[in-house]
mmCIF file of N, CA and C in Angstrom:
data_model
loop_
_atom_site.group_PDB
_atom_site.id
_atom_site.type_symbol
_atom_site.label_atom_id
_atom_site.label_comp_id
_atom_site.label_asym_id
_atom_site.label_seq_id
_atom_site.Cartn_x
_atom_site.Cartn_y
_atom_site.Cartn_z
ATOM 1 N N MET A 227 77.387 226.473 111.817
ATOM 2 C CA MET A 227 76.903 225.652 112.901
ATOM 3 C C MET A 227 76.741 224.210 112.417
ATOM 4 N N LYS A 228 77.229 223.278 113.221
ATOM 5 C CA LYS A 228 77.172 221.868 112.863
ATOM 6 C C LYS A 228 75.738 221.345 112.997
ATOM 7 N N GLU A 229 75.290 220.624 111.972
ATOM 8 C CA GLU A 229 73.950 220.062 111.992
ATOM 9 C C GLU A 229 73.899 218.866 112.938
ATOM 10 N N LYS A 230 72.814 218.777 113.700
ATOM 11 C CA LYS A 230 72.619 217.687 114.647
ATOM 12 C C LYS A 230 72.426 216.381 113.896
ATOM 13 N N ILE A 231 73.121 215.346 114.327
ATOM 14 C CA ILE A 231 73.007 214.027 113.698
ATOM 15 C C ILE A 231 72.184 213.124 114.608
ATOM 16 N N PHE A 232 71.232 212.429 114.010
ATOM 17 C CA PHE A 232 70.371 211.506 114.743
ATOM 18 C C PHE A 232 70.567 210.095 114.221
ATOM 19 N N ILE A 233 70.258 209.124 115.073
ATOM 20 C CA ILE A 233 70.298 207.718 114.668
ATOM 21 C C ILE A 233 68.928 207.100 114.963
ATOM 22 N N ASN A 234 68.502 206.211 114.100
ATOM 23 C CA ASN A 234 67.221 205.533 114.268
ATOM 24 C C ASN A 234 67.463 204.140 114.823
ATOM 25 N N LYS A 235 66.712 203.801 115.869
ATOM 26 C CA LYS A 235 66.830 202.494 116.515
ATOM 27 C C LYS A 235 65.445 201.894 116.697
ATOM 28 N N THR A 236 65.433 200.593 116.930
ATOM 29 C CA THR A 236 64.192 199.879 117.190
ATOM 30 C C THR A 236 64.321 199.132 118.507
ATOM 31 N N GLY A 237 63.177 198.740 119.042
ATOM 32 C CA GLY A 237 63.208 197.977 120.285
ATOM 33 C C GLY A 237 61.835 197.453 120.622
ATOM 34 N N GLY A 238 61.769 196.798 121.761
ATOM 35 C CA GLY A 238 60.493 196.256 122.202
ATOM 36 C C GLY A 238 60.641 195.542 123.531
ATOM 37 N N CYS A 239 59.506 195.094 124.035
ATOM 38 C CA CYS A 239 59.490 194.403 125.326
ATOM 39 C C CYS A 239 59.782 192.911 125.142
ATOM 40 N N ILE A 240 59.857 192.210 126.242
ATOM 41 C CA ILE A 240 60.250 190.797 126.221
ATOM 42 C C ILE A 240 59.202 189.896 125.556
ATOM 43 N N CYS A 241 57.904 190.236 125.685
ATOM 44 C CA CYS A 241 56.866 189.382 125.085
ATOM 45 C C CYS A 241 56.594 189.739 123.632
ATOM 46 N N GLY A 242 57.103 190.885 123.167
ATOM 47 C CA GLY A 242 56.922 191.289 121.783
ATOM 48 C C GLY A 242 55.665 192.100 121.519
ATOM 49 N N GLU A 243 54.836 192.302 122.529
ATOM 50 C CA GLU A 243 53.595 193.073 122.366
ATOM 51 C C GLU A 243 53.890 194.543 122.052
ATOM 52 N N ILE A 244 54.929 195.086 122.673
ATOM 53 C CA ILE A 244 55.309 196.488 122.461
ATOM 54 C C ILE A 244 56.523 196.541 121.547
ATOM 55 N N LYS A 245 56.368 197.244 120.453
ATOM 56 C CA LYS A 245 57.468 197.504 119.514
ATOM 57 C C LYS A 245 57.542 199.011 119.336
ATOM 58 N N PHE A 246 58.730 199.523 119.123
ATOM 59 C CA PHE A 246 58.854 200.961 118.906
ATOM 60 C C PHE A 246 60.032 201.284 118.004
ATOM 61 N N LYS A 247 59.976 202.483 117.453
ATOM 62 C CA LYS A 247 61.086 203.091 116.724
ATOM 63 C C LYS A 247 61.418 204.360 117.467
ATOM 64 N N VAL A 248 62.696 204.660 117.571
ATOM 65 C CA VAL A 248 63.106 205.846 118.306
ATOM 66 C C VAL A 248 64.230 206.556 117.563
ATOM 67 N N LYS A 249 64.164 207.876 117.567
ATOM 68 C CA LYS A 249 65.175 208.725 116.935
ATOM 69 C C LYS A 249 66.004 209.340 118.059
ATOM 70 N N LEU A 250 67.266 208.926 118.136
ATOM 71 C CA LEU A 250 68.153 209.365 119.216
ATOM 72 C C LEU A 250 69.254 210.273 118.694
ATOM 73 N N ASP A 251 69.799 211.080 119.576
ATOM 74 C CA ASP A 251 70.989 211.850 119.232
ATOM 75 C C ASP A 251 72.109 210.872 118.893
ATOM 76 N N GLU A 252 73.021 211.282 118.025
ATOM 77 C CA GLU A 252 74.140 210.413 117.658
ATOM 78 C C GLU A 252 74.875 209.943 118.914
ATOM 79 N N VAL A 253 75.057 210.842 119.858
ATOM 80 C CA VAL A 253 75.609 210.493 121.174
ATOM 81 C C VAL A 253 74.513 210.838 122.191
ATOM 82 N N PRO A 254 73.665 209.870 122.507
ATOM 83 C CA PRO A 254 72.534 210.161 123.380
ATOM 84 C C PRO A 254 72.962 210.386 124.831
ATOM 85 N N LEU A 255 72.099 211.072 125.576
ATOM 86 C CA LEU A 255 72.324 211.248 127.010
ATOM 87 C C LEU A 255 71.806 209.999 127.710
ATOM 88 N N VAL A 256 72.740 209.226 128.249
ATOM 89 C CA VAL A 256 72.423 207.953 128.884
ATOM 90 C C VAL A 256 72.800 208.044 130.357
ATOM 91 N N PHE A 257 71.914 207.545 131.212
ATOM 92 C CA PHE A 257 72.133 207.626 132.648
ATOM 93 C C PHE A 257 71.941 206.267 133.297
ATOM 94 N N ASN A 258 72.753 205.989 134.313
ATOM 95 C CA ASN A 258 72.515 204.877 135.229
ATOM 96 C C ASN A 258 71.884 205.505 136.455
ATOM 97 N N CYS A 259 70.603 205.271 136.662
ATOM 98 C CA CYS A 259 69.898 205.913 137.763
ATOM 99 C C CYS A 259 69.899 204.999 138.982
ATOM 100 N N HIS A 260 70.286 205.565 140.110
ATOM 101 C CA HIS A 260 70.369 204.830 141.372
ATOM 102 C C HIS A 260 69.323 205.291 142.377
ATOM 103 N N CYS A 261 68.376 206.156 141.954
ATOM 104 C CA CYS A 261 67.412 206.716 142.909
ATOM 105 C C CYS A 261 66.518 205.617 143.492
ATOM 106 N N VAL A 262 65.922 205.915 144.628
ATOM 107 C CA VAL A 262 65.061 204.954 145.306
ATOM 108 C C VAL A 262 63.884 204.554 144.418
ATOM 109 N N ASP A 263 63.286 205.524 143.722
ATOM 110 C CA ASP A 263 62.132 205.219 142.865
ATOM 111 C C ASP A 263 62.493 204.192 141.794
ATOM 112 N N CYS A 264 63.621 204.381 141.122
ATOM 113 C CA CYS A 264 64.039 203.446 140.070
ATOM 114 C C CYS A 264 64.439 202.098 140.661
ATOM 115 N N ARG A 265 65.150 202.143 141.789
ATOM 116 C CA ARG A 265 65.589 200.903 142.436
ATOM 117 C C ARG A 265 64.387 200.050 142.828
ATOM 118 N N LYS A 266 63.366 200.684 143.371
ATOM 119 C CA LYS A 266 62.191 199.927 143.790
ATOM 120 C C LYS A 266 61.368 199.443 142.601
ATOM 121 N N LYS A 267 61.461 200.133 141.467
ATOM 122 C CA LYS A 267 60.730 199.701 140.268
ATOM 123 C C LYS A 267 61.301 198.412 139.693
ATOM 124 N N ILE A 268 62.632 198.341 139.588
ATOM 125 C CA ILE A 268 63.215 197.169 138.925
ATOM 126 C C ILE A 268 64.178 196.361 139.795
ATOM 127 N N GLY A 269 64.372 196.786 141.038
ATOM 128 C CA GLY A 269 65.194 196.005 141.945
ATOM 129 C C GLY A 269 66.676 196.341 141.917
ATOM 130 N N GLY A 270 67.069 197.373 141.204
ATOM 131 C CA GLY A 270 68.472 197.766 141.135
ATOM 132 C C GLY A 270 68.623 199.008 140.286
ATOM 133 N N ILE A 271 69.856 199.293 139.921
ATOM 134 C CA ILE A 271 70.073 200.456 139.059
ATOM 135 C C ILE A 271 69.499 200.170 137.679
ATOM 136 N N MET A 272 69.180 201.236 136.969
ATOM 137 C CA MET A 272 68.682 201.046 135.611
ATOM 138 C C MET A 272 69.350 202.046 134.688
ATOM 139 N N THR A 273 69.485 201.652 133.446
ATOM 140 C CA THR A 273 70.082 202.517 132.430
ATOM 141 C C THR A 273 68.949 203.078 131.583
ATOM 142 N N ILE A 274 68.914 204.407 131.506
ATOM 143 C CA ILE A 274 67.850 205.104 130.788
ATOM 144 C C ILE A 274 68.448 206.093 129.794
ATOM 145 N N ILE A 275 67.675 206.399 128.758
ATOM 146 C CA ILE A 275 68.098 207.352 127.726
ATOM 147 C C ILE A 275 67.103 208.503 127.710
ATOM 148 N N LEU A 276 67.613 209.711 127.810
ATOM 149 C CA LEU A 276 66.766 210.900 127.718
ATOM 150 C C LEU A 276 66.248 211.025 126.295
ATOM 151 N N LEU A 277 64.933 211.223 126.151
ATOM 152 C CA LEU A 277 64.321 211.352 124.834
ATOM 153 C C LEU A 277 63.965 212.799 124.538
ATOM 154 N N ARG A 278 64.181 213.199 123.299
ATOM 155 C CA ARG A 278 63.698 214.498 122.838
ATOM 156 C C ARG A 278 62.190 214.381 122.629
ATOM 157 N N ASP A 279 61.500 215.508 122.649
ATOM 158 C CA ASP A 279 60.060 215.503 122.392
ATOM 159 C C ASP A 279 59.779 214.876 121.029
ATOM 160 N N GLY A 280 58.824 213.952 120.991
ATOM 161 C CA GLY A 280 58.417 213.325 119.737
ATOM 162 C C GLY A 280 59.398 212.324 119.167
ATOM 163 N N ALA A 281 60.386 211.898 119.958
ATOM 164 C CA ALA A 281 61.439 211.011 119.446
ATOM 165 C C ALA A 281 61.003 209.561 119.280
ATOM 166 N N ILE A 282 59.954 209.154 119.975
ATOM 167 C CA ILE A 282 59.592 207.737 119.954
ATOM 168 C C ILE A 282 58.256 207.527 119.236
ATOM 169 N N ASP A 283 58.242 206.495 118.399
ATOM 170 C CA ASP A 283 57.032 206.088 117.692
ATOM 171 C C ASP A 283 56.572 204.780 118.343
ATOM 172 N N ILE A 284 55.509 204.880 119.138
ATOM 173 C CA ILE A 284 55.038 203.736 119.917
ATOM 174 C C ILE A 284 53.522 203.839 120.070
ATOM 175 N N ASP A 285 52.854 202.702 120.134
ATOM 176 C CA ASP A 285 51.414 202.682 120.357
ATOM 177 C C ASP A 285 51.169 202.746 121.861
ATOM 178 N N LYS A 286 50.947 203.952 122.371
ATOM 179 C CA LYS A 286 50.775 204.139 123.817
ATOM 180 C C LYS A 286 49.496 203.512 124.348
ATOM 181 N N SER A 287 48.569 203.166 123.459
ATOM 182 C CA SER A 287 47.329 202.533 123.918
ATOM 183 C C SER A 287 47.600 201.125 124.474
ATOM 184 N N LYS A 288 48.731 200.543 124.123
ATOM 185 C CA LYS A 288 49.096 199.215 124.621
ATOM 186 C C LYS A 288 49.851 199.276 125.951
ATOM 187 N N LEU A 289 50.109 200.487 126.426
ATOM 188 C CA LEU A 289 50.864 200.657 127.661
ATOM 189 C C LEU A 289 49.940 200.940 128.841
ATOM 190 N N LYS A 290 50.276 200.398 129.969
ATOM 191 C CA LYS A 290 49.634 200.746 131.229
ATOM 192 C C LYS A 290 50.533 201.773 131.913
ATOM 193 N N ILE A 291 49.939 202.548 132.803
ATOM 194 C CA ILE A 291 50.707 203.587 133.507
ATOM 195 C C ILE A 291 50.506 203.437 135.003
ATOM 196 N N TYR A 292 51.634 203.464 135.722
ATOM 197 C CA TYR A 292 51.603 203.540 137.178
ATOM 198 C C TYR A 292 52.172 204.906 137.536
ATOM 199 N N GLU A 293 51.402 205.696 138.278
ATOM 200 C CA GLU A 293 51.808 207.049 138.640
ATOM 201 C C GLU A 293 52.009 207.137 140.145
ATOM 202 N N HIS A 294 53.083 207.810 140.528
ATOM 203 C CA HIS A 294 53.342 208.005 141.963
ATOM 204 C C HIS A 294 54.123 209.303 142.164
ATOM 205 N N ILE A 295 54.245 209.701 143.400
ATOM 206 C CA ILE A 295 55.032 210.888 143.741
ATOM 207 C C ILE A 295 56.455 210.426 144.034
ATOM 208 N N GLY A 296 57.413 211.037 143.356
ATOM 209 C CA GLY A 296 58.810 210.675 143.533
ATOM 210 C C GLY A 296 59.441 211.381 144.721
ATOM 211 N N GLY A 297 60.693 211.091 144.941
ATOM 212 C CA GLY A 297 61.434 211.678 146.049
ATOM 213 C C GLY A 297 61.490 213.194 146.005
ATOM 214 N N SER A 298 61.340 213.781 144.819
ATOM 215 C CA SER A 298 61.369 215.244 144.665
ATOM 216 C C SER A 298 60.033 215.888 145.003
ATOM 217 N N GLY A 299 58.997 215.050 145.197
ATOM 218 C CA GLY A 299 57.661 215.575 145.440
ATOM 219 C C GLY A 299 56.857 215.761 144.166
ATOM 220 N N ASN A 300 57.459 215.452 143.020
ATOM 221 C CA ASN A 300 56.788 215.566 141.725
ATOM 222 C C ASN A 300 56.306 214.199 141.254
ATOM 223 N N LYS A 301 55.355 214.217 140.306
ATOM 224 C CA LYS A 301 54.825 212.970 139.756
ATOM 225 C C LYS A 301 55.843 212.270 138.868
ATOM 226 N N ILE A 302 55.805 210.962 138.934
ATOM 227 C CA ILE A 302 56.561 210.107 138.027
ATOM 228 C C ILE A 302 55.548 209.143 137.427
ATOM 229 N N LYS A 303 55.558 209.013 136.102
ATOM 230 C CA LYS A 303 54.660 208.089 135.422
ATOM 231 C C LYS A 303 55.487 206.995 134.773
ATOM 232 N N LYS A 304 55.240 205.773 135.206
ATOM 233 C CA LYS A 304 55.953 204.619 134.663
ATOM 234 C C LYS A 304 55.036 203.907 133.675
ATOM 235 N N HIS A 305 55.456 203.868 132.410
ATOM 236 C CA HIS A 305 54.689 203.216 131.341
ATOM 237 C C HIS A 305 55.259 201.812 131.150
ATOM 238 N N PHE A 306 54.385 200.812 131.139
ATOM 239 C CA PHE A 306 54.848 199.428 131.037
ATOM 240 C C PHE A 306 53.910 198.605 130.178
ATOM 241 N N CYS A 307 54.428 197.487 129.681
ATOM 242 C CA CYS A 307 53.641 196.577 128.860
ATOM 243 C C CYS A 307 52.570 195.905 129.725
ATOM 244 N N GLU A 308 51.345 195.951 129.246
ATOM 245 C CA GLU A 308 50.233 195.345 129.982
ATOM 246 C C GLU A 308 50.389 193.824 130.086
ATOM 247 N N LYS A 309 50.986 193.216 129.081
ATOM 248 C CA LYS A 309 51.087 191.753 129.025
ATOM 249 C C LYS A 309 52.244 191.205 129.866
ATOM 250 N N CYS A 310 53.471 191.715 129.666
ATOM 251 C CA CYS A 310 54.643 191.150 130.363
ATOM 252 C C CYS A 310 55.181 192.046 131.477
ATOM 253 N N ALA A 311 54.602 193.224 131.636
ATOM 254 C CA ALA A 311 54.974 194.186 132.685
ATOM 255 C C ALA A 311 56.369 194.793 132.509
ATOM 256 N N ALA A 312 56.975 194.624 131.345
ATOM 257 C CA ALA A 312 58.289 195.232 131.100
ATOM 258 C C ALA A 312 58.169 196.762 131.152
ATOM 259 N N PRO A 313 59.064 197.429 131.891
ATOM 260 C CA PRO A 313 59.042 198.886 131.899
ATOM 261 C C PRO A 313 59.508 199.414 130.541
ATOM 262 N N ILE A 314 58.811 200.425 130.008
ATOM 263 C CA ILE A 314 59.127 200.955 128.685
ATOM 264 C C ILE A 314 59.639 202.390 128.776
ATOM 265 N N LEU A 315 58.818 203.253 129.364
ATOM 266 C CA LEU A 315 59.140 204.675 129.478
ATOM 267 C C LEU A 315 58.870 205.152 130.894
ATOM 268 N N THR A 316 59.602 206.171 131.300
ATOM 269 C CA THR A 316 59.300 206.880 132.535
ATOM 270 C C THR A 316 59.201 208.354 132.201
ATOM 271 N N TYR A 317 58.122 208.981 132.668
ATOM 272 C CA TYR A 317 57.972 210.430 132.530
ATOM 273 C C TYR A 317 58.230 211.047 133.894
ATOM 274 N N VAL A 318 59.194 211.970 133.950
ATOM 275 C CA VAL A 318 59.546 212.634 135.198
ATOM 276 C C VAL A 318 59.052 214.073 135.111
ATOM 277 N N GLU A 319 58.010 214.348 135.893
ATOM 278 C CA GLU A 319 57.388 215.670 135.859
ATOM 279 C C GLU A 319 58.376 216.788 136.227
ATOM 280 N N LYS A 320 59.265 216.512 137.164
ATOM 281 C CA LYS A 320 60.246 217.518 137.599
ATOM 282 C C LYS A 320 61.029 218.083 136.418
ATOM 283 N N TYR A 321 61.401 217.220 135.483
ATOM 284 C CA TYR A 321 62.186 217.637 134.314
ATOM 285 C C TYR A 321 61.328 217.792 133.058
ATOM 286 N N LYS A 322 60.058 217.351 133.133
ATOM 287 C CA LYS A 322 59.151 217.366 131.985
ATOM 288 C C LYS A 322 59.761 216.617 130.793
ATOM 289 N N LYS A 323 60.326 215.443 131.089
ATOM 290 C CA LYS A 323 61.015 214.632 130.084
ATOM 291 C C LYS A 323 60.633 213.164 130.207
ATOM 292 N N TYR A 324 60.705 212.484 129.057
ATOM 293 C CA TYR A 324 60.552 211.039 129.001
ATOM 294 C C TYR A 324 61.926 210.392 128.930
ATOM 295 N N TYR A 325 62.034 209.235 129.560
ATOM 296 C CA TYR A 325 63.252 208.432 129.525
ATOM 297 C C TYR A 325 62.875 207.035 129.053
ATOM 298 N N LEU A 326 63.682 206.485 128.162
ATOM 299 C CA LEU A 326 63.484 205.140 127.633
ATOM 300 C C LEU A 326 64.411 204.183 128.367
ATOM 301 N N TYR A 327 63.898 203.033 128.738
ATOM 302 C CA TYR A 327 64.730 201.999 129.360
ATOM 303 C C TYR A 327 65.648 201.432 128.274
ATOM 304 N N ALA A 328 66.934 201.684 128.397
ATOM 305 C CA ALA A 328 67.905 201.381 127.344
ATOM 306 C C ALA A 328 67.956 199.901 126.985
ATOM 307 N N GLY A 329 67.730 199.031 127.933
ATOM 308 C CA GLY A 329 67.799 197.599 127.690
ATOM 309 C C GLY A 329 66.748 197.074 126.727
ATOM 310 N N LEU A 330 65.756 197.882 126.404
ATOM 311 C CA LEU A 330 64.708 197.465 125.468
ATOM 312 C C LEU A 330 65.123 197.605 124.012
ATOM 313 N N LEU A 331 66.205 198.332 123.760
ATOM 314 C CA LEU A 331 66.668 198.510 122.385
ATOM 315 C C LEU A 331 67.170 197.186 121.822
ATOM 316 N N ASP A 332 66.903 196.952 120.543
ATOM 317 C CA ASP A 332 67.385 195.728 119.904
ATOM 318 C C ASP A 332 68.911 195.712 119.814
ATOM 319 N N ASP A 333 69.509 196.880 119.663
ATOM 320 C CA ASP A 333 70.971 197.004 119.557
ATOM 321 C C ASP A 333 71.433 198.046 120.559
ATOM 322 N N VAL A 334 72.265 197.649 121.503
ATOM 323 C CA VAL A 334 72.794 198.593 122.491
ATOM 324 C C VAL A 334 74.289 198.859 122.290
ATOM 325 N N SER A 335 74.846 198.349 121.203
ATOM 326 C CA SER A 335 76.294 198.457 120.979
ATOM 327 C C SER A 335 76.776 199.895 120.806
ATOM 328 N N PHE A 336 75.888 200.814 120.458
ATOM 329 C CA PHE A 336 76.281 202.209 120.249
ATOM 330 C C PHE A 336 76.383 202.980 121.567
ATOM 331 N N ILE A 337 75.888 202.411 122.647
ATOM 332 C CA ILE A 337 75.950 203.080 123.953
ATOM 333 C C ILE A 337 77.332 202.847 124.544
ATOM 334 N N LYS A 338 78.128 203.883 124.527
ATOM 335 C CA LYS A 338 79.521 203.761 124.958
ATOM 336 C C LYS A 338 79.775 204.284 126.360
ATOM 337 N N LYS A 339 78.865 205.134 126.877
ATOM 338 C CA LYS A 339 79.055 205.635 128.240
ATOM 339 C C LYS A 339 77.709 206.047 128.813
ATOM 340 N N ALA A 340 77.662 206.061 130.134
ATOM 341 C CA ALA A 340 76.474 206.503 130.857
ATOM 342 C C ALA A 340 76.936 207.239 132.102
ATOM 343 N N GLU A 341 76.202 208.259 132.452
ATOM 344 C CA GLU A 341 76.514 209.033 133.662
ATOM 345 C C GLU A 341 75.701 208.464 134.818
ATOM 346 N N ASN A 342 76.340 208.243 135.944
ATOM 347 C CA ASN A 342 75.652 207.788 137.146
ATOM 348 C C ASN A 342 74.965 208.977 137.806
ATOM 349 N N ILE A 343 73.673 208.808 138.123
ATOM 350 C CA ILE A 343 72.934 209.880 138.785
ATOM 351 C C ILE A 343 72.251 209.343 140.041
ATOM 352 N N HIS A 344 72.040 210.226 141.000
ATOM 353 C CA HIS A 344 71.362 209.943 142.267
ATOM 354 C C HIS A 344 72.031 208.836 143.070
ATOM 355 N N PHE A 345 73.338 208.658 142.892
ATOM 356 C CA PHE A 345 74.037 207.604 143.620
ATOM 357 C C PHE A 345 74.477 208.056 145.006
ATOM 358 N N LYS A 346 74.587 209.361 145.219
ATOM 359 C CA LYS A 346 75.004 209.845 146.544
ATOM 360 C C LYS A 346 73.919 209.609 147.576
ATOM 361 N N GLU A 347 72.653 209.701 147.158
ATOM 362 C CA GLU A 347 71.526 209.502 148.068
ATOM 363 C C GLU A 347 71.165 208.034 148.239
ATOM 364 N N SER A 348 71.403 207.233 147.205
ATOM 365 C CA SER A 348 70.882 205.869 147.229
ATOM 366 C C SER A 348 71.697 204.976 146.296
ATOM 367 N N HIS A 349 72.446 204.065 146.875
ATOM 368 C CA HIS A 349 73.109 203.036 146.067
ATOM 369 C C HIS A 349 73.461 201.858 146.966
ATOM 370 N N PHE A 350 73.713 200.737 146.340
ATOM 371 C CA PHE A 350 74.095 199.563 147.099
ATOM 372 C C PHE A 350 75.481 199.797 147.709
ATOM 373 N N PRO A 351 75.652 199.490 148.983
ATOM 374 C CA PRO A 351 76.917 199.796 149.657
ATOM 375 C C PRO A 351 78.132 199.020 149.135
ATOM 376 N N PHE A 352 77.927 197.939 148.382
ATOM 377 C CA PHE A 352 79.059 197.185 147.839
ATOM 378 C C PHE A 352 79.614 197.812 146.564
ATOM 379 N N MET A 353 78.986 198.898 146.102
ATOM 380 C CA MET A 353 79.435 199.566 144.884
ATOM 381 C C MET A 353 80.213 200.832 145.216
ATOM 382 N N GLU A 354 81.297 201.036 144.485
ATOM 383 C CA GLU A 354 82.023 202.304 144.545
ATOM 384 C C GLU A 354 81.620 203.060 143.285
ATOM 385 N N ILE A 355 80.976 204.215 143.479
ATOM 386 C CA ILE A 355 80.399 204.923 142.337
ATOM 387 C C ILE A 355 80.910 206.353 142.273
ATOM 388 N N THR A 356 81.252 206.755 141.047
ATOM 389 C CA THR A 356 81.510 208.150 140.729
ATOM 390 C C THR A 356 80.584 208.495 139.570
ATOM 391 N N THR A 357 80.587 209.716 139.141
ATOM 392 C CA THR A 357 79.723 210.114 138.027
ATOM 393 C C THR A 357 79.983 209.259 136.797
ATOM 394 N N GLU A 358 81.227 208.879 136.564
ATOM 395 C CA GLU A 358 81.603 208.168 135.339
ATOM 396 C C GLU A 358 81.760 206.652 135.491
ATOM 397 N N ASN A 359 81.944 206.151 136.715
ATOM 398 C CA ASN A 359 82.284 204.737 136.875
ATOM 399 C C ASN A 359 81.504 204.056 137.992
ATOM 400 N N ILE A 360 81.366 202.746 137.842
ATOM 401 C CA ILE A 360 80.827 201.880 138.880
ATOM 402 C C ILE A 360 81.832 200.761 139.067
ATOM 403 N N LYS A 361 82.188 200.513 140.329
ATOM 404 C CA LYS A 361 83.124 199.425 140.636
ATOM 405 C C LYS A 361 82.462 198.542 141.689
ATOM 406 N N VAL A 362 82.384 197.253 141.399
ATOM 407 C CA VAL A 362 81.758 196.323 142.325
ATOM 408 C C VAL A 362 82.823 195.503 143.010
#
């Protein structure tokens, strides 16, 4: 059986108050989320990375949390920097998983693909979207 390979990355928010280290799969699960909840949070689609349990080293005491009920009827917890309001993590109760906002990573060059999700229910009409592609 092939041993799982991980990569270590760093990142942080725009004001520098939040810094983190994260251990990701060599080929992480990356998504472009088009759901209404994500769109209303940041004003458009967002790119997120699914995190394994315990993958991120971050001082959660510096994060504020906004909790709401998502379109599925389950809780969504949005963790953000108290100082600059940059979104950091989202916890989706439906999947019992944390997602990291990919744009916070210091280096994003290793992200080679992302799967589009929730685009059938909610996306900007000027976009042509499939699971693998976005065309504007």
